[in-house]
Amino acid sequence: MIKVLFFAQLREKLDCSQLDVPLTAASNAPFTVADLKAQLASKGDAWQSVFTDPQVLSALNQIMCNNDVVLTNSDEVAFFPPVTGG
Amino acid sequence: MSDINFHPITQNTIVKILDTAFDPAASLGELSTADGEYGALVTFTGMVRDLAENPVNAMFLEHYPGMTEQSLQAIIDTARERWALGQITVTHRVGMLYPGDPIVFIGVSSRHRREAFDACQFIMDYLKMDAPFWKKEFTPKGEYWVEAKISDCDAAKRW
């Protein structure tokens, strides 16, 4: 299971702050952040709009990551807009 | 120019994420222990603005618990690799804030002033670019998430 978190505008647009996504070990092909985004986008509507937006940032286990990163069971992935702290 | 006999100066890092108001004067007080090791102390305080042309009634600061602390620690670690620094404190609010409230406090001490000035600015520039906080403004015209500025990323790139 991968724990997926959503923050700020994404959380509001999706009306969802957290989701558990099963890691389907169907093949030997690695499951990347890009694959996860595609899977979430396929839910349509707001999900489609959010996960095809190139501005969305990702973090794997609380460290910023890019789309190529491979995911494993028990990973925590977060998606969020560009940050505005300080 | 480097010290011939370099003795590591007191290293103390404090990272605080607070959901209630804090007093920057108290944060300064935590840094100002006079042990004679450092000659320079530079601080920065960022506050909630409420301008006549852009009125803000309140601001909500969201964050990613866990990653927030890690991110700030990583930025501080990078600053320590780059400059010889003493005490470093970063305090950042989350939750509801009101005009004039301090949002962030950064304090950096070092032997000489150049390192403290540079490191303080570096930490702030990287915090603006990397630290997982998001601001939402509550204005007379409605609620709006603040948009990230390209100039903030550009500021970090110059380092």
Tab-separated table of N, CA and C in Angstrom, chain A residues 1 3 5-6 10 18 22 26 35 37 40 42 46 52 55 66 68 70 72 74 78 80:
chain	number	residue	atom	x	y	z
A	1	MET	N	0.858	-1.194	0.000
A	1	MET	CA	0.000	0.000	0.000
A	1	MET	C	0.894	1.245	0.000
A	3	LYS	N	0.836	5.285	0.697
A	3	LYS	CA	0.034	6.354	1.294
A	3	LYS	C	0.249	7.607	0.461
A	5	LEU	N	-0.679	11.639	-0.065
A	5	LEU	CA	-1.199	12.826	0.618
A	5	LEU	C	-1.346	13.983	-0.370
A	6	PHE	N	-2.343	14.829	-0.118
A	6	PHE	CA	-2.566	15.994	-0.962
A	6	PHE	C	-2.640	17.227	-0.082
A	10	LEU	N	-4.566	21.525	-4.023
A	10	LEU	CA	-4.840	20.173	-4.529
A	10	LEU	C	-5.853	19.478	-3.629
A	18	GLN	N	-6.043	12.454	1.820
A	18	GLN	CA	-5.226	11.245	1.884
A	18	GLN	C	-5.903	10.077	1.196
A	22	PRO	N	-3.051	0.737	-3.593
A	22	PRO	CA	-2.340	-0.541	-3.569
A	22	PRO	C	-1.279	-0.587	-4.657
A	26	ALA	N	1.810	-6.587	-10.482
A	26	ALA	CA	1.354	-7.451	-11.580
A	26	ALA	C	2.506	-7.883	-12.468
A	35	ASP	N	3.680	7.011	-13.116
A	35	ASP	CA	2.629	5.992	-13.244
A	35	ASP	C	1.506	6.261	-12.250
A	37	LYS	N	0.663	9.157	-11.005
A	37	LYS	CA	-0.071	10.338	-11.479
A	37	LYS	C	-1.058	9.944	-12.573
A	40	LEU	N	-4.004	8.222	-11.049
A	40	LEU	CA	-4.900	9.152	-10.370
A	40	LEU	C	-5.654	10.016	-11.383
A	42	SER	N	-6.652	9.165	-14.195
A	42	SER	CA	-7.684	8.379	-14.885
A	42	SER	C	-9.015	8.378	-14.129
A	46	ALA	N	-11.712	16.506	-11.638
A	46	ALA	CA	-10.678	17.277	-10.945
A	46	ALA	C	-9.348	16.520	-10.923
A	52	THR	N	-2.543	16.310	-14.556
A	52	THR	CA	-1.918	16.612	-15.840
A	52	THR	C	-1.302	18.013	-15.795
A	55	GLN	N	2.823	21.814	-13.036
A	55	GLN	CA	3.299	22.563	-11.865
A	55	GLN	C	3.226	21.767	-10.566
A	66	ASN	N	11.251	13.601	-8.336
A	66	ASN	CA	10.741	13.838	-9.687
A	66	ASN	C	9.877	12.663	-10.133
A	68	ASP	N	10.320	10.313	-12.218
A	68	ASP	CA	10.945	9.032	-12.584
A	68	ASP	C	11.165	8.111	-11.402
A	70	VAL	N	11.022	5.493	-8.527
A	70	VAL	CA	10.293	4.231	-8.422
A	70	VAL	C	9.713	4.087	-7.018
A	72	THR	N	7.876	1.925	-3.840
A	72	THR	CA	7.800	0.588	-3.248
A	72	THR	C	6.751	0.578	-2.143
A	74	SER	N	4.667	0.615	1.198
A	74	SER	CA	4.799	1.437	2.412
A	74	SER	C	5.408	2.806	2.179
A	78	ALA	N	3.554	12.512	-1.536
A	78	ALA	CA	2.717	13.696	-1.358
A	78	ALA	C	2.732	14.508	-2.644
A	80	PHE	N	1.610	18.390	-4.165
A	80	PHE	CA	1.256	19.723	-3.689
A	80	PHE	C	1.655	20.790	-4.697
